[in-house]
Short mmCIF file of C-alpha atoms in Angstrom, two decimals:
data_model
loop_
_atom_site.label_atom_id
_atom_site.label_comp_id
_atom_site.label_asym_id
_atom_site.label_seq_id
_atom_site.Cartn_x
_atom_site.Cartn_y
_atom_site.Cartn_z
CA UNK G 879 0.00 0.00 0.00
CA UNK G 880 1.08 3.49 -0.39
CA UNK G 881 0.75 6.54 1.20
CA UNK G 882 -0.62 9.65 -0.55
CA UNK G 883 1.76 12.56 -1.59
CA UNK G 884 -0.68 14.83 -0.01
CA UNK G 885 -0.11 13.24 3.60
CA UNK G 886 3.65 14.11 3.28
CA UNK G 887 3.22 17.54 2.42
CA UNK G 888 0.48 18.01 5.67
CA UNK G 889 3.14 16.24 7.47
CA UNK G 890 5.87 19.02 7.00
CA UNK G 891 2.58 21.62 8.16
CA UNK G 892 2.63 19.98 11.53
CA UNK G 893 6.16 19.35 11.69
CA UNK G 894 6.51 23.22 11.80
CA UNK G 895 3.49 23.75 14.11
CA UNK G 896 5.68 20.96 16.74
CA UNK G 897 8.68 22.74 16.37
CA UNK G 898 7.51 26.21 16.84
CA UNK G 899 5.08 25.37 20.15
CA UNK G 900 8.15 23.58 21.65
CA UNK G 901 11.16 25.68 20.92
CA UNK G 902 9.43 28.74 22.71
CA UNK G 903 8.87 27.02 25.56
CA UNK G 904 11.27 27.50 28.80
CA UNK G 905 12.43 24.82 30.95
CA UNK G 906 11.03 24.66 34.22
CA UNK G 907 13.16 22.55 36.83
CA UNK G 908 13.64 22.18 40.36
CA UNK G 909 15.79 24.71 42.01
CA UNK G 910 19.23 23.01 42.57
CA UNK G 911 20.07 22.32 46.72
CA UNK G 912 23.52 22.62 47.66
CA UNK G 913 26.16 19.45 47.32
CA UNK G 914 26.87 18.38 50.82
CA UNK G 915 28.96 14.80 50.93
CA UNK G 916 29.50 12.19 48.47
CA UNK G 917 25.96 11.28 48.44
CA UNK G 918 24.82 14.32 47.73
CA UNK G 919 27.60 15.27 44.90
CA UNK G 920 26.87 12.07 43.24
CA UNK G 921 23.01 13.78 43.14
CA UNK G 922 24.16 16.99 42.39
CA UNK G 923 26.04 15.08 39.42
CA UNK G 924 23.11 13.46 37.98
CA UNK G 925 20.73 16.64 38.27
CA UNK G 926 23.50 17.88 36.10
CA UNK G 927 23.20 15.25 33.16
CA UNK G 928 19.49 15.24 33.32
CA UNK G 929 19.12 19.03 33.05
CA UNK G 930 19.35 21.56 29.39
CA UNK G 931 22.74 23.14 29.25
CA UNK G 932 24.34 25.91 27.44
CA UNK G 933 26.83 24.01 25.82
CA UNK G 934 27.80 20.93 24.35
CA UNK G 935 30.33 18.94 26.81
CA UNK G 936 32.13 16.77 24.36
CA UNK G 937 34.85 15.54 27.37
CA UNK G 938 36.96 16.81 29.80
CA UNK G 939 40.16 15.40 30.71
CA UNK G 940 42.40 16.82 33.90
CA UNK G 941 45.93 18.47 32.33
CA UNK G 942 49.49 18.08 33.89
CA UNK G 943 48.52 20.94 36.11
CA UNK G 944 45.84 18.76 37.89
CA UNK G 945 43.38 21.32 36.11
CA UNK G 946 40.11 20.09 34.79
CA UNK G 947 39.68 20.95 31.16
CA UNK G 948 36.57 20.82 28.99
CA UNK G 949 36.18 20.08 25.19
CA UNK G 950 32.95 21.02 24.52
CA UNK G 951 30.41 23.59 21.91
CA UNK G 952 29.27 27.06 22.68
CA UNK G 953 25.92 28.19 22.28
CA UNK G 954 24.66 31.27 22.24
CA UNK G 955 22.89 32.67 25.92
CA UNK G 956 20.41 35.15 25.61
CA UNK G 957 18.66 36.66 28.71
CA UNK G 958 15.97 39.11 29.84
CA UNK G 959 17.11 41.36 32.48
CA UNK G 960 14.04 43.08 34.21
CA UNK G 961 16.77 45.98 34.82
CA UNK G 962 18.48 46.31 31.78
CA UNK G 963 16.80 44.46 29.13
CA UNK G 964 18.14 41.81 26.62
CA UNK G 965 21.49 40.32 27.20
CA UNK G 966 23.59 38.12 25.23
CA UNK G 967 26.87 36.71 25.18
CA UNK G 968 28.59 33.21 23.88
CA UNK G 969 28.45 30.19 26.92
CA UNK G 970 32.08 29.95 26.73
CA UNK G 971 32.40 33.25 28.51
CA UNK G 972 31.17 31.04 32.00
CA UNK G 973 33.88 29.15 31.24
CA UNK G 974 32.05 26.28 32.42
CA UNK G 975 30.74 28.23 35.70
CA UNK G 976 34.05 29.36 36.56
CA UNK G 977 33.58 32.51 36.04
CA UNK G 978 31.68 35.49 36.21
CA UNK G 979 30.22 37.14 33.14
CA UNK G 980 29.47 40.99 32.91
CA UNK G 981 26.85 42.91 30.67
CA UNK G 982 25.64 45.73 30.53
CA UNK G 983 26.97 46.29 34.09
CA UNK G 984 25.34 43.22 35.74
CA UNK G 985 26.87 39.98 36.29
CA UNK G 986 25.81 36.93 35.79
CA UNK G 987 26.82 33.15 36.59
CA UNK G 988 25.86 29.93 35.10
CA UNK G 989 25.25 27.42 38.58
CA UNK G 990 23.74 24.01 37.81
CA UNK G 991 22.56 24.28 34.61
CA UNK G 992 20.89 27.74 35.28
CA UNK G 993 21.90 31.50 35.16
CA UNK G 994 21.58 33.90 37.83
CA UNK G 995 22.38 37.62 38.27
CA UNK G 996 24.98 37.84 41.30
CA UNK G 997 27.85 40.47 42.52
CA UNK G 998 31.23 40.73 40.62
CA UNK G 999 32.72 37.76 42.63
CA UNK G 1000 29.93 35.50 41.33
CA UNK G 1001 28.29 34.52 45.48
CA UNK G 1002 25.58 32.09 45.22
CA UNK G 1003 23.20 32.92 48.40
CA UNK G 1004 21.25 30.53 49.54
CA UNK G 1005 18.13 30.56 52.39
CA UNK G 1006 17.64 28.50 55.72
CA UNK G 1007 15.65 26.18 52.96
CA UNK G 1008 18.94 25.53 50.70
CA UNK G 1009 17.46 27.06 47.83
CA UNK G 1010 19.11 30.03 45.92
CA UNK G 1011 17.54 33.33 46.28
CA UNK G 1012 19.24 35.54 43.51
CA UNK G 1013 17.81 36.93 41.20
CA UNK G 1014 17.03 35.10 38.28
CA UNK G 1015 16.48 36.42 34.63
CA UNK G 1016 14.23 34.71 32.12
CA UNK G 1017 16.30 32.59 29.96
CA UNK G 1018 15.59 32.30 26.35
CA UNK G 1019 18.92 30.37 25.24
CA UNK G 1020 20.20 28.52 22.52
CA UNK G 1021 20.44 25.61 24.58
CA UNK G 1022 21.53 21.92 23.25
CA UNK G 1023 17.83 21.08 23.88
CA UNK G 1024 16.80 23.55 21.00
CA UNK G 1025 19.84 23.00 19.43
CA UNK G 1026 18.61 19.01 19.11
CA UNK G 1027 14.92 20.20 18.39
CA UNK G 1028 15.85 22.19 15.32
CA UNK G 1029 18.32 19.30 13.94
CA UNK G 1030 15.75 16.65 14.58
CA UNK G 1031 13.60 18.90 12.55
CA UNK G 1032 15.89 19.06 10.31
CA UNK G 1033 16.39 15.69 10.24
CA UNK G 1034 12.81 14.54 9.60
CA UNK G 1035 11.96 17.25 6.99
CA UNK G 1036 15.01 15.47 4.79
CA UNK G 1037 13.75 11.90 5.61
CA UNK G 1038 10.18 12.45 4.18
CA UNK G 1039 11.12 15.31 1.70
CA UNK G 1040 13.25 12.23 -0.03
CA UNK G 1041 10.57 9.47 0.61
CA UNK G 1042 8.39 11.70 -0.96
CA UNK G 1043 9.97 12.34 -4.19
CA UNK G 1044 11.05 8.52 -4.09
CA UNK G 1045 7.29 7.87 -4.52
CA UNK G 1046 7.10 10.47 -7.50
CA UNK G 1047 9.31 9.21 -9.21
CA UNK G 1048 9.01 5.42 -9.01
CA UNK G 1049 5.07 5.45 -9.61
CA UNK G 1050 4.27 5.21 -6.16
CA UNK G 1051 6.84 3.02 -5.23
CA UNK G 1052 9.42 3.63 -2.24
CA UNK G 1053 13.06 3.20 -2.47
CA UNK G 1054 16.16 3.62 -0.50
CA UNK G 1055 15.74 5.06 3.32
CA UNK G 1056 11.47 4.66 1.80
CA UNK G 1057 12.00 1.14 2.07
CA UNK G 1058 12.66 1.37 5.91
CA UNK G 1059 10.05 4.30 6.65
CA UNK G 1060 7.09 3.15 4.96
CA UNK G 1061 6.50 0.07 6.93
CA UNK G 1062 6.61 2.21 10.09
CA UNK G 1063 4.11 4.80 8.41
CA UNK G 1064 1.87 2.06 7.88
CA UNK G 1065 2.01 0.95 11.19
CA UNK G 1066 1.09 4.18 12.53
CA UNK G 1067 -1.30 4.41 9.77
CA UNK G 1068 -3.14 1.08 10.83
CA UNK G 1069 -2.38 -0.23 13.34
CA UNK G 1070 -2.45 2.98 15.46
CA UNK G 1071 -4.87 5.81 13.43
CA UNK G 1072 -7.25 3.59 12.19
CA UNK G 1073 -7.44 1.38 15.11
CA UNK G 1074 -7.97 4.32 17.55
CA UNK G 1075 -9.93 6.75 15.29
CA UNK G 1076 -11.61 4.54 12.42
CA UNK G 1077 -11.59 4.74 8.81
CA UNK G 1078 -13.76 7.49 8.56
CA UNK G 1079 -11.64 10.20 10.29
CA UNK G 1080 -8.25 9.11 10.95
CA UNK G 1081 -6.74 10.76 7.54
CA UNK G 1082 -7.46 14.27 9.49
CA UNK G 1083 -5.15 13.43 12.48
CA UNK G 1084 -2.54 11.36 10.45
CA UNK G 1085 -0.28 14.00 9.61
CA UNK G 1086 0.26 14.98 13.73
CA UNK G 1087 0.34 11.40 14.73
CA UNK G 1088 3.20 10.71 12.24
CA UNK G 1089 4.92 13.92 13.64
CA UNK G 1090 4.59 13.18 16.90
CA UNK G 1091 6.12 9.52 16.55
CA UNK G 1092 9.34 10.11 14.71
CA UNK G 1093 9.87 13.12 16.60
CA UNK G 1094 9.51 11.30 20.00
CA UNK G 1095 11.08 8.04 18.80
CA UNK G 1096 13.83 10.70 17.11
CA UNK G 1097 14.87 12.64 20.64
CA UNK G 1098 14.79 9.38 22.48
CA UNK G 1099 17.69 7.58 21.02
CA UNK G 1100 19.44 10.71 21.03
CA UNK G 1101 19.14 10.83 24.40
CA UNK G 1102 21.00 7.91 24.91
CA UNK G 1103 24.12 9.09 23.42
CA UNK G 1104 27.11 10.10 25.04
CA UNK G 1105 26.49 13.84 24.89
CA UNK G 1106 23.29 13.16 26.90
CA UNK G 1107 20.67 15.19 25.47
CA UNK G 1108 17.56 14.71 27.87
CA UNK G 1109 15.00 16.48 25.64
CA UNK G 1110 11.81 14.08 26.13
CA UNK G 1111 13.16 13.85 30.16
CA UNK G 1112 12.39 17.98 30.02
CA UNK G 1113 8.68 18.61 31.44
CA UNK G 1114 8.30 21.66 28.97
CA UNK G 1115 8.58 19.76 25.88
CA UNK G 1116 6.23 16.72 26.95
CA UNK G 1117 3.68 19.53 28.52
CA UNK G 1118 4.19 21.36 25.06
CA UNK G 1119 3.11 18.49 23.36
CA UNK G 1120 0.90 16.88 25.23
CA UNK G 1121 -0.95 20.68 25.11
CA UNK G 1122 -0.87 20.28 21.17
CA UNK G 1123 -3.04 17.09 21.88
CA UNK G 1124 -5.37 18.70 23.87
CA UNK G 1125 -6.01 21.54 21.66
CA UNK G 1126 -6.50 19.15 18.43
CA UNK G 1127 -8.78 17.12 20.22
CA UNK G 1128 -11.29 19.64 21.53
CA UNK G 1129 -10.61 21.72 18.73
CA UNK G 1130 -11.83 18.29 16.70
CA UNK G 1131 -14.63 17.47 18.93
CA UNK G 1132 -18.02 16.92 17.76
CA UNK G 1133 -21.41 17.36 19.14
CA UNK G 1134 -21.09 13.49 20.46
CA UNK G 1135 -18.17 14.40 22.13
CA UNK G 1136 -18.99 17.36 24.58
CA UNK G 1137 -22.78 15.89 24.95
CA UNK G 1138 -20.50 13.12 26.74
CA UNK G 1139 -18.59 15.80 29.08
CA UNK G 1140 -21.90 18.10 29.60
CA UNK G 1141 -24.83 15.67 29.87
CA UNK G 1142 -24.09 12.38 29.31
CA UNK G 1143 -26.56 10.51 27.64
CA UNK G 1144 -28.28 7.18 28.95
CA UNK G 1145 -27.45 8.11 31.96
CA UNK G 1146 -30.18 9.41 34.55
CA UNK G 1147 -30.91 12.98 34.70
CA UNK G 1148 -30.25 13.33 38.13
CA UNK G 1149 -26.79 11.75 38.37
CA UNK G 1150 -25.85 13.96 35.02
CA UNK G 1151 -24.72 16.76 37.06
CA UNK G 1152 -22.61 15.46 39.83
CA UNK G 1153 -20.64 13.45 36.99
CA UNK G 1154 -20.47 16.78 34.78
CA UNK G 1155 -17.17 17.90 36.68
CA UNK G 1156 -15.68 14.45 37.04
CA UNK G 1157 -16.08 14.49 33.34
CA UNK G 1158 -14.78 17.76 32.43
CA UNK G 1159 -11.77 17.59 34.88
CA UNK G 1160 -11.20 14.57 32.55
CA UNK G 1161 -10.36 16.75 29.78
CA UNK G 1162 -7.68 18.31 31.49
CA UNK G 1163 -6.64 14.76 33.13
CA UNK G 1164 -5.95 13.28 29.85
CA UNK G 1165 -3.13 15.80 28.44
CA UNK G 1166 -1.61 15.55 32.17
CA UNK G 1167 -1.16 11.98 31.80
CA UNK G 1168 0.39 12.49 28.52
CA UNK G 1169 2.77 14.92 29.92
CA UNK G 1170 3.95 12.87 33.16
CA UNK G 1171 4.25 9.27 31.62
CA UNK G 1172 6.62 10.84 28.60
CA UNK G 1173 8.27 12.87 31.13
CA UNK G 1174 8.66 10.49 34.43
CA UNK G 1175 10.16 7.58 32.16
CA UNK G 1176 12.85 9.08 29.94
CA UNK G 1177 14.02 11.28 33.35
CA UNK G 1178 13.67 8.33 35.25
CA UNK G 1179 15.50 6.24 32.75
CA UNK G 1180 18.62 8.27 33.05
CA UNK G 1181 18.62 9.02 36.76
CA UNK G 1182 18.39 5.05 36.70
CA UNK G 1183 21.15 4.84 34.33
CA UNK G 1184 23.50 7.16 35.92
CA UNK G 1185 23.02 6.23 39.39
CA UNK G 1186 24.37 2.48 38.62
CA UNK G 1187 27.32 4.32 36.42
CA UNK G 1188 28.17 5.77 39.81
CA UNK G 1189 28.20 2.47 41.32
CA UNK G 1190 31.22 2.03 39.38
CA UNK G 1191 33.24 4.63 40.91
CA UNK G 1192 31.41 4.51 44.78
CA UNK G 1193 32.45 0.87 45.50
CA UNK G 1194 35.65 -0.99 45.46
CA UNK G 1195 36.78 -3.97 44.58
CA UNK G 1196 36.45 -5.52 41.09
CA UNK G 1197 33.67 -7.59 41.51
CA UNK G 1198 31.34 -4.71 42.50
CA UNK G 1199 32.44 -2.56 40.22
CA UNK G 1200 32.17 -5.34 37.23
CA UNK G 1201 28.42 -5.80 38.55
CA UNK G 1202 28.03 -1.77 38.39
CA UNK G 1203 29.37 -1.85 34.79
CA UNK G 1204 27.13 -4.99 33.66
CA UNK G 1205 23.90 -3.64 35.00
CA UNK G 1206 24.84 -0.62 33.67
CA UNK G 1207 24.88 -2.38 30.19
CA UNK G 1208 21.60 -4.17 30.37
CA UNK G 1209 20.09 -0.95 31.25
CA UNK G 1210 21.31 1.27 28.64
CA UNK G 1211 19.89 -1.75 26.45
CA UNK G 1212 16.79 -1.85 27.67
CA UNK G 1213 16.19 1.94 27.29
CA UNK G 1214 16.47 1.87 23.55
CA UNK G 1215 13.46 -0.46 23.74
CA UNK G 1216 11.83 2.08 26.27
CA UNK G 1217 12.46 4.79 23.90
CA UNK G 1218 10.43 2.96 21.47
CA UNK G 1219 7.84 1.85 23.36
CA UNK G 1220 7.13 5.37 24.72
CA UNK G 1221 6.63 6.95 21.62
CA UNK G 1222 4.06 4.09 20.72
CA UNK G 1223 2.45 5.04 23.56
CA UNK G 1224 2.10 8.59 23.48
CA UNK G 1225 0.74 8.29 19.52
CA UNK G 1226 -1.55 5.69 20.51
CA UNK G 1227 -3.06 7.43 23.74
CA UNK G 1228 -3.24 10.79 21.27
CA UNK G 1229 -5.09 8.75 18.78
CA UNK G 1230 -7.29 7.16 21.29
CA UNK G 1231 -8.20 10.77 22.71
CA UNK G 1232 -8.90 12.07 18.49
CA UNK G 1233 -11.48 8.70 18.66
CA UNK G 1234 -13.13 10.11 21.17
CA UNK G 1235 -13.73 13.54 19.87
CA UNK G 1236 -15.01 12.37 16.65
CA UNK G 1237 -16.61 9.48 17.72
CA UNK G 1238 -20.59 9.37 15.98
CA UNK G 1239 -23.99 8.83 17.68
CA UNK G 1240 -24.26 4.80 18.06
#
């Protein structure tokens, strides 16, 4: 079977639409505690891998000296100052948060992943709570979370820009990298749309379902290389689009659908209203879900994963540290099924919510 030129080209429309909605959005993490202890650098250590950063670490490697130096890619750091404005200066300024950077007569100081205004010695203040109380400026940085965004973007436009002139010029036929991504499309076409929506609707919701899948599937197994890109484990791209689901959804919804939410029909009239709020905090319970389970997995995945890495390095003798390596193994294995799986899921449960709103009268 073959899929129509037509779906490619609404493909690239919501390719954009994913893109734009996610790349505005801001990270928004937990405010880093000080390190106190090998327990709690080992934490402090992991909070690091997990979170966005303003570069790309490559390696480090510790010089003659004994100093500790880093091979890594600037980005760009741009920030909003509610006293003087826009700022912006290259990352490689912090010098990996050893130093202080001054603009525009402020100064600022990259500390765990995040950038805060401070005095011209760069002091970190914290409260009786351990959290940081300077000031901190709204961050809209060229971050290697973006940076992977806009190359998985990229990546994807190529991918189905060639499959689709593969079909136009083989009469419908794939060939090459086609070969290898119509057999997915399918499945998502299938097994997933048509399953979840039926025949009659599911070429409206195609195009997003397709998006969604590569791009999750995409940012998953880049997460698992060595430069650790965490995008999926970042709550403001899985709340970015899991809020894209919502919107299509009610957006799509019929008169079916909301009579369901609003008065439920063959149910009795006097039990309609006390389940007209269970059923509209529903709505809002669905895209939630969507957000967390993406979310909780991948971040949990790598906390996982890095917390048996530093097994290797906490305990001594060779036998521990061979069982720290070997679990470490199996787990980094098993995550490149997880990454799979969880983009399944998140298509699926998205198609299962576009059923719903276009479901007819039986």
């Amino acid at each position: 079977m073959s899929i129509p030129i037509s779906g490619i080209k609404k493909f690239y429309y919501s390719l954009v639409m994913v893109f734009l909605a996610i790349g505005l959005v801001a990270a928004s993490d937990k405010e880093p505690e000080k390190p106190n202890g090998l327990k709690e650098e080992i934490d402090a250590y992991i909070q690091h891998h997990i979170l966005d950063n303003h570069d790309f670490n490559i390696f480090s490697y510790t010089n003659n000296r004994g100093e500790k130096v880093y091979i890594s890619i600037p980005l760009w750091v741009i920030l909003w100052d509610k006293e003087v404005g826009f700022v912006s200066f290259s990352s490689s300024k912090f010098k990996h948060g050893k130093a202080v950077v001054e603009a525009k007569g402020k100064f600022y100081k990259v500390y765990h992943s995040r950038i805060y205004q401070t005095d011209a010695k760069g002091e970190i203040i914290y409260s009786l709570e351990d959290k940081v109380t300077n000031y901190r400026p709204i961050d809209f940085s060229i971050t290697k979370s973006v940076v992977s965004i806009v190359l998985v973007c990229l990546l994807m436009l190529w991918f189905f820009y060639k499959h689709a002139k593969s079909y136009a010029k083989n009469d419908l036929m794939p060939t090459g990298l086609g070969r290898f991504l119509e057999p997915v499309i399918l499945f998502v076409r299938d097994e997933i749309a048509i399953m979840s929506i039926g025949e009659k609707h599911y070429h409206k919701f195609m195009s997003y379902l397709l998006t969604v899948f590569f791009f999750v599937v995409i940012l998953n197994l880049i997460g698992l290389s060595p430069l650790g890109i965490n995008v999926t484990g970042n709550i403001a791209v899985t709340f970015c689009l899991a809020i894209i689901t919502f919107i299509i959804t009610n957006v799509k919804g019929n008169r079916n659908y909301w009579a369901h939410i609003f008065w439920m029909p063959g149910v009795p009239y006097y039990i309609r209203p006390v389940l007209m709020p269970i059923e509209l905090l529903g709505v809002f319970i669905k895209p939630f879900t969507l957000m967390v389970r993406l979310y909780a997995n991948m971040a949990a995945g790598h906390i996982v994963l890095m917390t048996l890495i530093s097994l290797i390095f906490v305990f001594d003798g060779i036998f521990a540290k061979s069982m720290g390596f070997l679990l470490s193994f199996v787990i980094a294995n098993l995550k490149i099924l997880v990454a799979i799986l969880q983009a399944y899921v998140f298509t699926v449960l998205s198609a299962v919510y576009f059923g719903f709103a276009v479901a007819e009268k039986h």
